[in-house]
Amino acid sequence: MKSFIIDVTKDSPLEMMQIDTAISFKKYIEHLRERISTETTVRKKFFEMVLDSLLADPAFLNPIATPDIGHYKAQLDLVYGMLIPPIADEKSILWALSAPINPTIFFGTDAFYDLLTESSTGNLRCDLESVHQGSVRQKVMMIYSMIFEKFYDFPVAHYGDMLVSLKEGKSRLQKFYRINIDTRFIDVILKGPLPELDADTIRRQLQESTDISELLTLLPLSLFRFEGISVLTLTDVTQEHAVENLKSTILDRNNFDSKTYHKHITDTLKTLVESSDIEFGLTPVLKVNNKLIFNRNIILQSQVTNATTVADVSEELYLSVAESYFADPKVIFMRKIGEEDLKHPFVKTLKGYGVESYAIVPVYFDNKVTGVLELFSLREGAIDEKVLSRIDPALSLIAQIFQNNIIEFNSSIDNVIRDKFTSLQPAVQWKFRDAAWHYIRDKAEKSTGAAIESIGFKDVYPLYGAIDIRNSTNERNIALREDLRLQFSVLIDTFAVLKRKQGFGLADEMAFKCKKMLAWITDESTDNDEMKIREFFDNEVHPFLRHFRENHAGKQSRLPAYAGIDEAEDEEDEIAIAIDRYFGLTDEANGEAYQNRRALETSMQTINSSVNLYLDLFKTEIQQSYPTYFEKFRTDGIEYDIYIGQSIEPEKAFSNLYLKNIRLWQLTSMAAIARITHSLLPDMPKPLLTTQLIFINSGTIDISFRDDERRFDVEGAYNIRYQVIKKRIDKVHVRDTGERLTQPGKIALVYFNNKSAEEYVDYIRYLQEKNTLLDDLEFLDLEELQGVNGLKALRIGVNVDSEWQ
C-alpha cells in the first residue's frame, strides 16, 4: 500500500468552485459501529478490534488536514482491510481513498498508484483524461445527488461511475477504466438556511437541463460542507469500450471516407487485442452472378491482396484459391511463419512482403460466410491464441460490416443498371436528344471542353399519388417478435436435451439466458435489439450447438431432421436430432422461425407487384391522350409523380381538358388500386391493408433534370414548397381529432385551393354514380405541419366489394 497525495482536481472546474471539504472518518466509524450492532457472527469480534484501534487515537476522529493524513498509516491499513475482501490480491486491485468530492487521493494500492502516476516522478500522468465531455456535469450532479437525498428526501439516479483513459506502455494504445466513486462515507453539513426547492424544480434540473449554472445559482454549493472519504475503484473496461466504439463506427459509416472508416475499425481492433504490432485486413465475399469477384476498392487493407498484387499474381489464380478457401472456410493461424508453411505459394508471398505472424478468420452472418478477417504482423509470435480469443467479441460486428459492404456493392450494381441501361421515357426523350446533339456539336466546334446544357420543363402541372402499406413498421416488429418466440422456445428444449443426456451444466445456464431473452422479447412494451439478439446467437448459441453436433457427426440418426425426439433409438441420436431440428427451424428460406417474416415479405411483395403492374398499365394508357412524364418511387408501398404540360410536348397544343382528363384518370386508378389490394387479402399469408393519397396542386411548377441524381426534381424556392408538402402529408392528422387522414379502403385528397377541390368533387360524384366510390364524402381540415398550414382534404370510401359499372 502507498500513502502520498495525488491531486487529480488541479486546475479543474471542481477546484475552481472551491467546495468546502475535509477528510474525516467519522461517518465510516458510524458505519462500523452499526455493523457491530447488527453482526452476529465471529466477525463481530474482529470489527470491535478494528474499531478500538481506530478510536485509540482521538485525533483520528476529527477532520484531518490533507498534509497530515500520512500520520495515520496504521489506521488507513485497517480501513483498507475492512473494505476489501481478504483474498483480494493487492498487486492487481485498483483501489484508493480520497478526500470527499474533490478526488485528492491520499491512500491506495500499489497497482492504483502505479497506474495513475509517472514511475520516475510520482506525479499524476499527463495522458489521463475523461472520456465523456459531460464528465464535469456528471461530477457536479453526483454532489447534488447527496444534497437532494439528505435535505430534500428526493431519490436520485446513481452518478458514481465515470470513464477515464490512459495510454498503455510501449504500445501507446488507449486503455479505458471505469471509476466507481463510493460516497457512503461522506456527510453533507448545512452551513446556513436551506433554500426551498420543490420536486418539479429538482426533477427538471436533473433530467432536462444540461446547464449546471442555473442549479449552482438556485442551490449554491457554498451552503454546504462535505466531510468524509470517497472510496475509488477502477475497473478495466477496454474490451467493452472497444466493442461499443466499433458499433458506433458502423452506425456512423456515412460520416467517414473509406480510409478514415478503416482506420477507426483497425484502431479499435488494436485496442481490443491490446497490441499495436498487429494490423488487420477486411475482405468481404462479393459475388456477381454467384461468382466470386475481386474489388480492391471495397477490400480494406487485405495483406493477401496487397502481397499478391506486388508479386504480380494473376487475378484468376487469386480467385481460384479464394474459391477453394470459401468452399471449406476455417481459421488459419501461423504464430510464426516457418519453413513448412512456405510450401504454400501465398504464404511464401506473405513472407516476402515482411509478414512474420499471420491469421485468417472466416466471419459468418446468418450462418453464411460474408468475409474474412486477416490479422498480420511483422513481428514473430505477435499473433497467438490469446489474441484470437480477444477478437472474438467483435466478430458479429465485423460480420455486420461485411454484410453492409455486400449490400452496398449489390446496390451499386443495381444503380448502374438503372442509370445506364434503363431507357428514357419517350415523353421527354426528345429533350435529351437535343441536349446530346448540342453537346456533340459544341464539343467539335470548341477547342475547350463543351458543357452539357441543363434540361428542364417550365409550367408543368404535377400530380402526386402514394399507395402505402398500413402499419408496415409495426407489422415487421410483430413478425420478428413471433419468430423469435418460436426460435427461443425450441432452443430451450434443445438445451434441455443436452442437459438430460449429457449432464452438461452449462446447457442449463444457456437455457436460463434463453428464457430471459424470451421474456424480454415477449414483453411488447420493449423494443427488440436485433443486433444484441444476433450477437447472442452467433457468439454463444450456435458455436455451442455446433460443437456438440460435430461430436455426434459419426452417429447420424436415420430419422429425418424434423422427426420427433421420442423416436430416437439412443441418446446420441436424440442429441443430433434436437440440434438438427433447431438448425432446420432457423433456415431463412424454409425454417419455421422465419415463417412470419417470410409471410410479411410475401404479402408486401404481392401488393407492390400488383400495384406496380397496374401503374405500368395506367402509365401506358394516359400517354394516349397527351404525353406525360411518369416516375415511380419504391418505399414500403409505392409513390409516383406525373408531370403534364405544353413544354413536355411542344408539337401538340396543350389544353386544360387533358389535365382534367388525367386527374379523373388518377382518381379512378386509385379506386382501382384500393379494390385490387383488397381483393388480394384472401391470398396473402399475412393480410395487409393499403391507403391511397393524392395531393392536388392547382398551379404549375418548373422541373429540371438533376445530373447528380439522374432524375427530375422541382426547381426554384416556390416550387420546392410543393416537394416539401408531398413529403409531410403522408402521416398528417385531421385537425383536433388525432386521427390519421389516410385510412384503408379510402382515398384521401389533400389540397389548398377550394376551386381545385370543387373540380374533384365533380369527379367523385361521377364515380359514385358508377358505383366506384361510396356515398361517404368528408370535407376535412388538417393539422398544421412544419412550415405548412391551411391544408384541407377530401376523403371518400372505395366500393371494394360490389361490381362497378
Coordinates of N, CA and C in Angstrom, one line a residue, residues 208-394:
E208 N -33.7 17.5 -17.4 CA -33.9 18.2 -18.6 C -32.8 19.2 -18.9
S209 N -32.3 19.9 -17.8 CA -31.3 20.9 -18.0 C -29.9 20.3 -18.2
T210 N -29.2 20.8 -19.2 CA -27.8 20.4 -19.4 C -26.8 21.5 -18.9
D211 N -27.4 22.6 -18.5 CA -26.6 23.8 -18.0 C -26.6 23.7 -16.4
I212 N -25.4 23.5 -15.8 CA -25.4 23.4 -14.4 C -25.4 24.7 -13.7
S213 N -25.2 25.8 -14.5 CA -25.1 27.1 -13.8 C -26.3 27.5 -13.1
E214 N -27.5 27.2 -13.7 CA -28.8 27.5 -13.1 C -28.9 26.8 -11.7
L215 N -28.5 25.6 -11.7 CA -28.6 24.8 -10.4 C -27.6 25.4 -9.4
L216 N -26.5 25.8 -9.8 CA -25.5 26.4 -8.9 C -26.0 27.7 -8.3
T217 N -26.8 28.4 -9.1 CA -27.4 29.6 -8.6 C -28.6 29.4 -7.6
L218 N -29.4 28.4 -8.0 CA -30.6 28.0 -7.1 C -30.1 27.5 -5.8
L219 N -29.1 26.7 -5.8 CA -28.6 26.0 -4.6 C -27.1 26.0 -4.6
P220 N -26.5 27.1 -4.2 CA -25.0 27.3 -4.2 C -24.4 26.2 -3.3
L221 N -23.3 25.7 -3.8 CA -22.5 24.6 -3.1 C -21.8 25.2 -1.9
S222 N -21.7 26.6 -1.8 CA -21.1 27.2 -0.7 C -21.9 27.1 0.6
L223 N -23.2 26.7 0.5 CA -24.0 26.5 1.6 C -23.7 25.2 2.4
F224 N -22.8 24.4 1.8 CA -22.6 23.1 2.4 C -21.1 22.8 2.6
R225 N -20.9 21.9 3.6 CA -19.6 21.4 3.9 C -19.6 19.9 3.8
F226 N -18.6 19.3 3.1 CA -18.6 17.9 2.9 C -17.4 17.3 3.7
E227 N -17.8 16.4 4.6 CA -16.8 15.7 5.5 C -16.9 14.2 5.3
G228 N -15.7 13.6 5.1 CA -15.7 12.1 5.0 C -14.6 11.7 4.0
I229 N -14.8 10.5 3.4 CA -13.9 10.0 2.5 C -14.6 9.4 1.3
S230 N -14.0 9.4 0.1 CA -14.5 8.7 -1.1 C -13.7 7.5 -1.3
V231 N -14.4 6.4 -1.7 CA -13.7 5.1 -2.0 C -13.7 5.0 -3.5
L232 N -12.5 4.9 -4.1 CA -12.4 4.8 -5.5 C -12.0 3.4 -5.9
T233 N -12.7 2.9 -7.0 CA -12.3 1.6 -7.5 C -12.3 1.7 -9.0
L234 N -11.2 1.3 -9.7 CA -11.0 1.3 -11.1 C -11.2 -0.1 -11.7
T235 N -12.0 -0.2 -12.8 CA -12.2 -1.5 -13.5 C -11.8 -1.3 -14.9
D236 N -11.0 -2.2 -15.4 CA -10.6 -2.2 -16.8 C -11.8 -2.6 -17.7
V237 N -12.2 -1.6 -18.5 CA -13.4 -1.9 -19.4 C -12.9 -1.6 -20.9
T238 N -11.7 -1.8 -21.2 CA -11.2 -1.6 -22.5 C -11.9 -2.4 -23.6
Q239 N -12.1 -3.7 -23.3 CA -12.7 -4.5 -24.3 C -14.2 -4.1 -24.5
E240 N -14.9 -3.8 -23.5 CA -16.3 -3.4 -23.6 C -16.4 -2.1 -24.3
H241 N -15.5 -1.2 -24.0 CA -15.5 0.1 -24.7 C -15.1 0.0 -26.2
A242 N -14.2 -0.9 -26.5 CA -13.8 -1.1 -27.9 C -15.0 -1.6 -28.7
V243 N -15.7 -2.6 -28.2 CA -16.9 -3.1 -28.9 C -17.9 -2.1 -29.1
E244 N -18.2 -1.2 -28.1 CA -19.2 -0.2 -28.3 C -18.7 0.9 -29.3
N245 N -17.4 1.1 -29.3 CA -16.8 2.1 -30.3 C -17.0 1.5 -31.7
L246 N -16.8 0.2 -31.8 CA -16.9 -0.4 -33.1 C -18.4 -0.3 -33.6
K247 N -19.3 -0.5 -32.7 CA -20.8 -0.3 -33.0 C -21.0 1.1 -33.5
S248 N -20.5 2.1 -32.8 CA -20.7 3.5 -33.2 C -20.1 3.8 -34.6
T249 N -18.9 3.2 -34.9 CA -18.3 3.4 -36.2 C -19.2 2.9 -37.3
I250 N -19.8 1.7 -37.1 CA -20.7 1.1 -38.1 C -21.9 2.0 -38.3
L251 N -22.5 2.5 -37.2 CA -23.7 3.3 -37.3 C -23.4 4.7 -38.0
D252 N -22.1 5.2 -37.8 CA -21.8 6.5 -38.4 C -21.0 6.3 -39.7
R253 N -21.2 5.2 -40.4 CA -20.4 4.9 -41.6 C -20.4 6.1 -42.6
N254 N -21.6 6.7 -42.8 CA -21.7 7.8 -43.8 C -20.9 9.0 -43.5
N255 N -20.4 9.1 -42.3 CA -19.7 10.3 -41.9 C -18.2 10.2 -42.1
F256 N -17.7 9.0 -42.7 CA -16.3 8.8 -42.9 C -16.0 8.4 -44.4
D257 N -14.9 8.9 -44.8 CA -14.4 8.3 -46.1 C -13.8 6.9 -45.8
S258 N -13.5 6.2 -46.9 CA -13.1 4.8 -46.7 C -11.9 4.6 -45.8
K259 N -10.9 5.5 -46.0 CA -9.6 5.4 -45.3 C -9.8 5.7 -43.8
T260 N -10.6 6.7 -43.5 CA -10.9 7.1 -42.1 C -11.7 6.0 -41.5
Y261 N -12.7 5.4 -42.2 CA -13.5 4.4 -41.7 C -12.7 3.1 -41.3
H262 N -11.7 2.8 -42.2 CA -10.9 1.6 -42.0 C -10.0 1.9 -40.8
K263 N -9.5 3.1 -40.7 CA -8.6 3.4 -39.5 C -9.3 3.3 -38.2
H264 N -10.5 3.8 -38.2 CA -11.3 3.7 -37.0 C -11.5 2.2 -36.6
I265 N -11.8 1.4 -37.6 CA -12.0 0.0 -37.3 C -10.7 -0.7 -36.8
T266 N -9.6 -0.5 -37.5 CA -8.4 -1.1 -37.1 C -7.8 -0.6 -35.8
D267 N -8.0 0.7 -35.5 CA -7.6 1.2 -34.2 C -8.3 0.6 -33.1
T268 N -9.6 0.4 -33.3 CA -10.5 -0.2 -32.3 C -10.1 -1.7 -32.1
L269 N -9.8 -2.4 -33.2 CA -9.4 -3.8 -33.1 C -8.0 -3.9 -32.4
K270 N -7.1 -3.0 -32.6 CA -5.8 -3.0 -31.9 C -6.0 -2.8 -30.4
T271 N -6.9 -1.9 -30.1 CA -7.3 -1.7 -28.7 C -7.8 -3.0 -28.1
L272 N -8.7 -3.6 -28.8 CA -9.3 -4.9 -28.4 C -8.3 -6.0 -28.1
V273 N -7.3 -6.1 -29.0 CA -6.3 -7.2 -28.8 C -5.1 -6.7 -28.0
E274 N -5.1 -5.4 -27.7 CA -4.0 -4.9 -26.8 C -2.7 -5.0 -27.5
S275 N -2.6 -4.7 -28.7 CA -1.3 -4.8 -29.4 C -1.3 -3.8 -30.6
S276 N -0.3 -2.9 -30.7 CA -0.1 -2.0 -31.8 C 0.7 -2.6 -32.9
D277 N 1.2 -3.8 -32.7 CA 2.1 -4.5 -33.7 C 1.2 -5.3 -34.7
I278 N -0.1 -5.4 -34.4 CA -0.9 -6.2 -35.3 C -1.7 -5.3 -36.2
E279 N -1.8 -5.7 -37.5 CA -2.6 -4.9 -38.4 C -3.8 -5.9 -38.8
F280 N -4.8 -5.3 -39.4 CA -6.0 -6.0 -39.8 C -6.4 -5.8 -41.2
G281 N -6.9 -6.8 -41.9 CA -7.5 -6.7 -43.2 C -8.9 -7.2 -43.2
L282 N -9.8 -6.5 -43.9 CA -11.2 -7.0 -44.0 C -11.5 -7.2 -45.5
T283 N -11.9 -8.4 -45.8 CA -12.3 -8.8 -47.1 C -13.7 -9.4 -47.2
P284 N -14.7 -8.6 -47.7 CA -16.0 -9.2 -47.8 C -16.1 -10.2 -49.0
V285 N -17.0 -11.1 -48.9 CA -17.3 -12.0 -50.0 C -18.2 -11.3 -51.0
L286 N -17.7 -10.9 -52.1 CA -18.5 -10.2 -53.2 C -18.7 -11.1 -54.4
K287 N -19.9 -11.2 -54.8 CA -20.2 -12.1 -56.0 C -21.1 -11.4 -57.0
V288 N -20.8 -11.7 -58.2 CA -21.6 -11.2 -59.3 C -22.1 -12.5 -60.1
N289 N -23.4 -12.6 -60.2 CA -24.0 -13.8 -60.8 C -23.4 -15.1 -60.1
N290 N -23.4 -15.0 -58.8 CA -23.0 -16.1 -58.0 C -21.5 -16.5 -58.2
K291 N -20.7 -15.6 -58.7 CA -19.3 -15.9 -58.9 C -18.5 -14.9 -58.1
L292 N -17.4 -15.4 -57.4 CA -16.6 -14.5 -56.6 C -15.9 -13.5 -57.5
I293 N -15.8 -12.3 -57.0 CA -15.1 -11.2 -57.8 C -14.1 -10.5 -56.9
F294 N -13.2 -9.8 -57.5 CA -12.2 -9.1 -56.8 C -12.4 -7.6 -57.0
N295 N -12.6 -6.9 -55.8 CA -12.8 -5.5 -55.9 C -11.9 -4.8 -54.9
R296 N -10.8 -4.2 -55.3 CA -9.9 -3.6 -54.4 C -10.4 -2.4 -53.7
N297 N -11.4 -1.7 -54.2 CA -12.0 -0.5 -53.6 C -12.7 -0.8 -52.3
I298 N -13.3 -2.1 -52.2 CA -14.0 -2.4 -51.0 C -13.2 -3.2 -50.0
I299 N -12.2 -3.9 -50.5 CA -11.3 -4.7 -49.6 C -10.5 -3.7 -48.8
L300 N -10.5 -3.8 -47.5 CA -9.8 -2.9 -46.6 C -8.5 -3.5 -46.1
Q301 N -7.4 -3.1 -46.6 CA -6.0 -3.5 -46.1 C -5.8 -5.0 -46.1
S302 N -6.3 -5.7 -47.0 CA -6.0 -7.1 -47.1 C -4.5 -7.4 -47.4
Q303 N -3.8 -8.1 -46.5 CA -2.4 -8.3 -46.8 C -2.2 -9.4 -47.9
V304 N -3.1 -10.3 -48.0 CA -3.0 -11.3 -49.1 C -3.2 -10.6 -50.4
T305 N -4.2 -9.7 -50.5 CA -4.4 -9.0 -51.7 C -3.2 -8.1 -52.1
N306 N -2.7 -7.4 -51.1 CA -1.5 -6.5 -51.3 C -0.3 -7.3 -51.8
A307 N -0.1 -8.4 -51.1 CA 1.1 -9.2 -51.4 C 1.0 -9.8 -52.7
T308 N -0.2 -10.3 -53.1 CA -0.3 -11.0 -54.4 C -0.3 -9.9 -55.5
T309 N -0.7 -8.7 -55.3 CA -0.6 -7.6 -56.3 C 0.9 -7.3 -56.5
V310 N 1.6 -7.1 -55.4 CA 3.0 -6.8 -55.5 C 3.8 -8.0 -56.3
A311 N 3.4 -9.2 -55.9 CA 4.0 -10.4 -56.5 C 3.5 -10.6 -58.0
D312 N 2.6 -9.8 -58.4 CA 2.1 -9.9 -59.8 C 1.4 -11.3 -60.0
V313 N 0.6 -11.8 -59.0 CA -0.1 -13.0 -59.1 C -1.4 -12.6 -59.9
S314 N -1.8 -13.4 -60.8 CA -2.9 -13.1 -61.6 C -4.2 -13.2 -60.8
E315 N -5.2 -12.3 -61.3 CA -6.5 -12.3 -60.6 C -7.2 -13.6 -60.6
E316 N -7.0 -14.4 -61.7 CA -7.7 -15.7 -61.9 C -7.1 -16.7 -60.9
L317 N -5.8 -16.6 -60.6 CA -5.2 -17.5 -59.7 C -5.7 -17.2 -58.3
Y318 N -5.7 -15.9 -58.0 CA -6.2 -15.4 -56.7 C -7.6 -15.9 -56.4
L319 N -8.5 -15.7 -57.4 CA -9.9 -16.0 -57.2 C -10.0 -17.5 -57.1
S320 N -9.2 -18.3 -57.8 CA -9.3 -19.7 -57.7 C -8.9 -20.2 -56.3
V321 N -7.9 -19.7 -55.7 CA -7.5 -20.0 -54.4 C -8.6 -19.6 -53.4
A322 N -9.1 -18.4 -53.6 CA -10.2 -17.9 -52.7 C -11.4 -18.7 -52.8
E323 N -11.8 -19.2 -54.0 CA -13.0 -20.1 -54.1 C -12.7 -21.4 -53.3
S324 N -11.5 -21.9 -53.4 CA -11.2 -23.1 -52.7 C -11.3 -22.9 -51.2
Y325 N -10.9 -21.8 -50.7 CA -10.9 -21.5 -49.3 C -12.4 -21.4 -48.8
F326 N -13.2 -20.6 -49.6 CA -14.6 -20.4 -49.1 C -15.5 -21.6 -49.3
A327 N -15.0 -22.6 -50.1 CA -15.7 -23.9 -50.1 C -15.6 -24.6 -48.8
D328 N -14.5 -24.4 -48.1 CA -14.3 -25.0 -46.8 C -13.6 -24.0 -45.9
P329 N -14.3 -23.0 -45.4 CA -13.7 -21.9 -44.6 C -13.3 -22.4 -43.2
K330 N -12.1 -22.0 -42.8 CA -11.7 -22.4 -41.4 C -10.6 -21.4 -41.0
V331 N -10.3 -21.4 -39.7 CA -9.3 -20.5 -39.2 C -7.9 -21.0 -39.6
I332 N -7.1 -20.1 -40.2 CA -5.7 -20.4 -40.5 C -4.8 -19.6 -39.6
F333 N -3.9 -20.2 -38.8 CA -3.2 -19.5 -37.8 C -1.7 -19.9 -37.8
M334 N -0.9 -18.9 -38.0 CA 0.6 -19.2 -38.0 C 1.2 -18.2 -37.1
R335 N 1.5 -18.6 -35.9 CA 2.1 -17.8 -34.9 C 3.5 -17.3 -35.4
K336 N 4.2 -18.2 -36.1 CA 5.5 -17.8 -36.7 C 5.5 -18.6 -38.0
I337 N 5.7 -17.8 -39.1 CA 5.8 -18.5 -40.4 C 7.1 -19.2 -40.5
G338 N 7.0 -20.6 -40.6 CA 8.2 -21.4 -40.7 C 8.4 -22.0 -42.0
E339 N 9.4 -22.8 -42.1 CA 9.8 -23.4 -43.4 C 8.7 -24.3 -44.0
E340 N 8.0 -25.0 -43.1 CA 6.9 -25.9 -43.5 C 5.8 -25.0 -44.2
D341 N 5.5 -23.9 -43.6 CA 4.4 -23.0 -44.1 C 4.8 -22.4 -45.5
L342 N 6.1 -22.3 -45.8 CA 6.5 -21.7 -47.0 C 6.2 -22.5 -48.3
K343 N 5.7 -23.8 -48.0 CA 5.4 -24.6 -49.2 C 4.1 -24.1 -49.9
H344 N 3.3 -23.3 -49.2 CA 2.1 -22.8 -49.8 C 2.5 -21.5 -50.5
P345 N 2.2 -21.3 -51.7 CA 2.7 -20.1 -52.5 C 2.2 -18.8 -51.9
F346 N 1.0 -18.7 -51.4 CA 0.6 -17.4 -50.8 C 1.3 -17.1 -49.5
V347 N 1.6 -18.1 -48.8 CA 2.4 -17.8 -47.5 C 3.8 -17.4 -47.9
K348 N 4.3 -17.9 -48.9 CA 5.7 -17.5 -49.3 C 5.6 -16.0 -49.8
T349 N 4.5 -15.7 -50.5 CA 4.4 -14.3 -50.9 C 4.2 -13.4 -49.7
L350 N 3.5 -13.8 -48.7 CA 3.3 -13.0 -47.4 C 4.7 -12.8 -46.8
K351 N 5.5 -13.9 -46.7 CA 6.8 -13.8 -46.1 C 7.7 -12.8 -46.8
G352 N 7.6 -12.9 -48.1 CA 8.4 -11.9 -48.9 C 8.0 -10.5 -48.7
Y353 N 6.7 -10.3 -48.2 CA 6.2 -9.0 -48.0 C 6.5 -8.5 -46.6
G354 N 7.3 -9.4 -45.8 CA 7.7 -9.0 -44.5 C 6.8 -9.5 -43.3
V355 N 5.8 -10.3 -43.7 CA 4.8 -10.8 -42.6 C 5.5 -12.0 -41.9
E356 N 5.5 -11.9 -40.6 CA 6.1 -13.0 -39.8 C 5.1 -13.8 -39.0
S357 N 3.9 -13.2 -38.7 CA 2.9 -13.8 -38.0 C 1.6 -13.5 -38.6
Y358 N 0.7 -14.5 -38.8 CA -0.5 -14.3 -39.7 C -1.6 -15.2 -39.2
A359 N -2.8 -14.7 -39.3 CA -4.0 -15.5 -39.1 C -5.2 -15.0 -40.0
I360 N -6.0 -15.9 -40.4 CA -7.2 -15.5 -41.2 C -8.4 -16.2 -40.6
V361 N -9.5 -15.4 -40.3 CA -10.6 -15.9 -39.6 C -11.9 -15.7 -40.5
P362 N -12.6 -16.8 -40.8 CA -13.9 -16.6 -41.5 C -14.9 -16.0 -40.6
V363 N -15.7 -15.1 -41.2 CA -16.7 -14.4 -40.4 C -18.1 -14.7 -41.0
Y364 N -19.0 -15.0 -40.1 CA -20.4 -15.5 -40.5 C -21.5 -14.5 -40.2
F365 N -22.4 -14.4 -41.1 CA -23.6 -13.6 -40.9 C -24.8 -14.5 -41.4
D366 N -25.7 -14.7 -40.4 CA -26.8 -15.7 -40.7 C -26.3 -17.0 -41.2
N367 N -25.3 -17.5 -40.5 CA -24.8 -18.9 -40.9 C -24.1 -18.9 -42.2
K368 N -23.9 -17.8 -42.9 CA -23.2 -17.8 -44.2 C -21.9 -17.0 -44.0
V369 N -20.9 -17.4 -44.7 CA -19.6 -16.7 -44.7 C -19.8 -15.4 -45.5
T370 N -19.5 -14.3 -44.8 CA -19.7 -13.0 -45.5 C -18.3 -12.3 -45.8
G371 N -17.3 -12.9 -45.2 CA -15.9 -12.3 -45.4 C -14.9 -13.0 -44.5
V372 N -13.7 -12.5 -44.6 CA -12.6 -13.0 -43.8 C -11.9 -11.8 -43.1
L373 N -11.5 -12.0 -41.9 CA -10.7 -11.0 -41.1 C -9.3 -11.5 -41.1
E374 N -8.4 -10.7 -41.5 CA -7.0 -11.1 -41.5 C -6.3 -10.3 -40.4
L375 N -5.4 -11.0 -39.7 CA -4.5 -10.5 -38.6 C -3.1 -10.7 -39.1
F376 N -2.2 -9.7 -39.1 CA -0.9 -9.9 -39.6 C 0.1 -9.0 -38.9
S377 N 1.3 -9.4 -38.7 CA 2.3 -8.6 -38.0 C 3.7 -8.9 -38.6
L378 N 4.5 -7.9 -38.5 CA 5.9 -8.0 -39.0 C 6.8 -8.6 -37.9
R379 N 6.2 -8.8 -36.7 CA 6.9 -9.4 -35.6 C 6.5 -10.8 -35.3
E380 N 7.5 -11.7 -35.2 CA 7.3 -13.1 -34.9 C 6.5 -13.3 -33.6
G381 N 5.5 -14.2 -33.6 CA 4.8 -14.5 -32.4 C 3.8 -13.5 -31.9
A382 N 3.6 -12.4 -32.7 CA 2.7 -11.4 -32.3 C 1.3 -11.9 -32.1
I383 N 0.9 -12.8 -33.0 CA -0.5 -13.4 -33.0 C -0.5 -14.7 -32.3
D384 N -1.2 -14.9 -31.3 CA -1.3 -16.1 -30.6 C -2.8 -16.4 -30.2
E385 N -3.0 -17.5 -29.5 CA -4.4 -17.9 -29.1 C -5.1 -16.8 -28.3
K386 N -4.3 -16.1 -27.5 CA -4.9 -15.1 -26.6 C -5.5 -14.0 -27.5
V387 N -4.7 -13.6 -28.6 CA -5.2 -12.5 -29.5 C -6.5 -12.9 -30.2
L388 N -6.5 -14.2 -30.6 CA -7.7 -14.7 -31.3 C -8.9 -14.7 -30.4
S389 N -8.7 -15.0 -29.2 CA -9.9 -15.0 -28.2 C -10.3 -13.6 -27.9
R390 N -9.4 -12.6 -27.9 CA -9.8 -11.3 -27.7 C -10.6 -10.7 -28.8
I391 N -10.3 -11.1 -30.0 CA -11.0 -10.6 -31.2 C -12.4 -11.1 -31.3
D392 N -12.7 -12.2 -30.6 CA -14.0 -12.9 -30.8 C -15.2 -12.0 -30.5
P393 N -15.2 -11.1 -29.5 CA -16.4 -10.3 -29.3 C -16.8 -9.4 -30.4
A394 N -15.8 -9.1 -31.3 CA -16.0 -8.2 -32.4 C -16.5 -8.9 -33.7

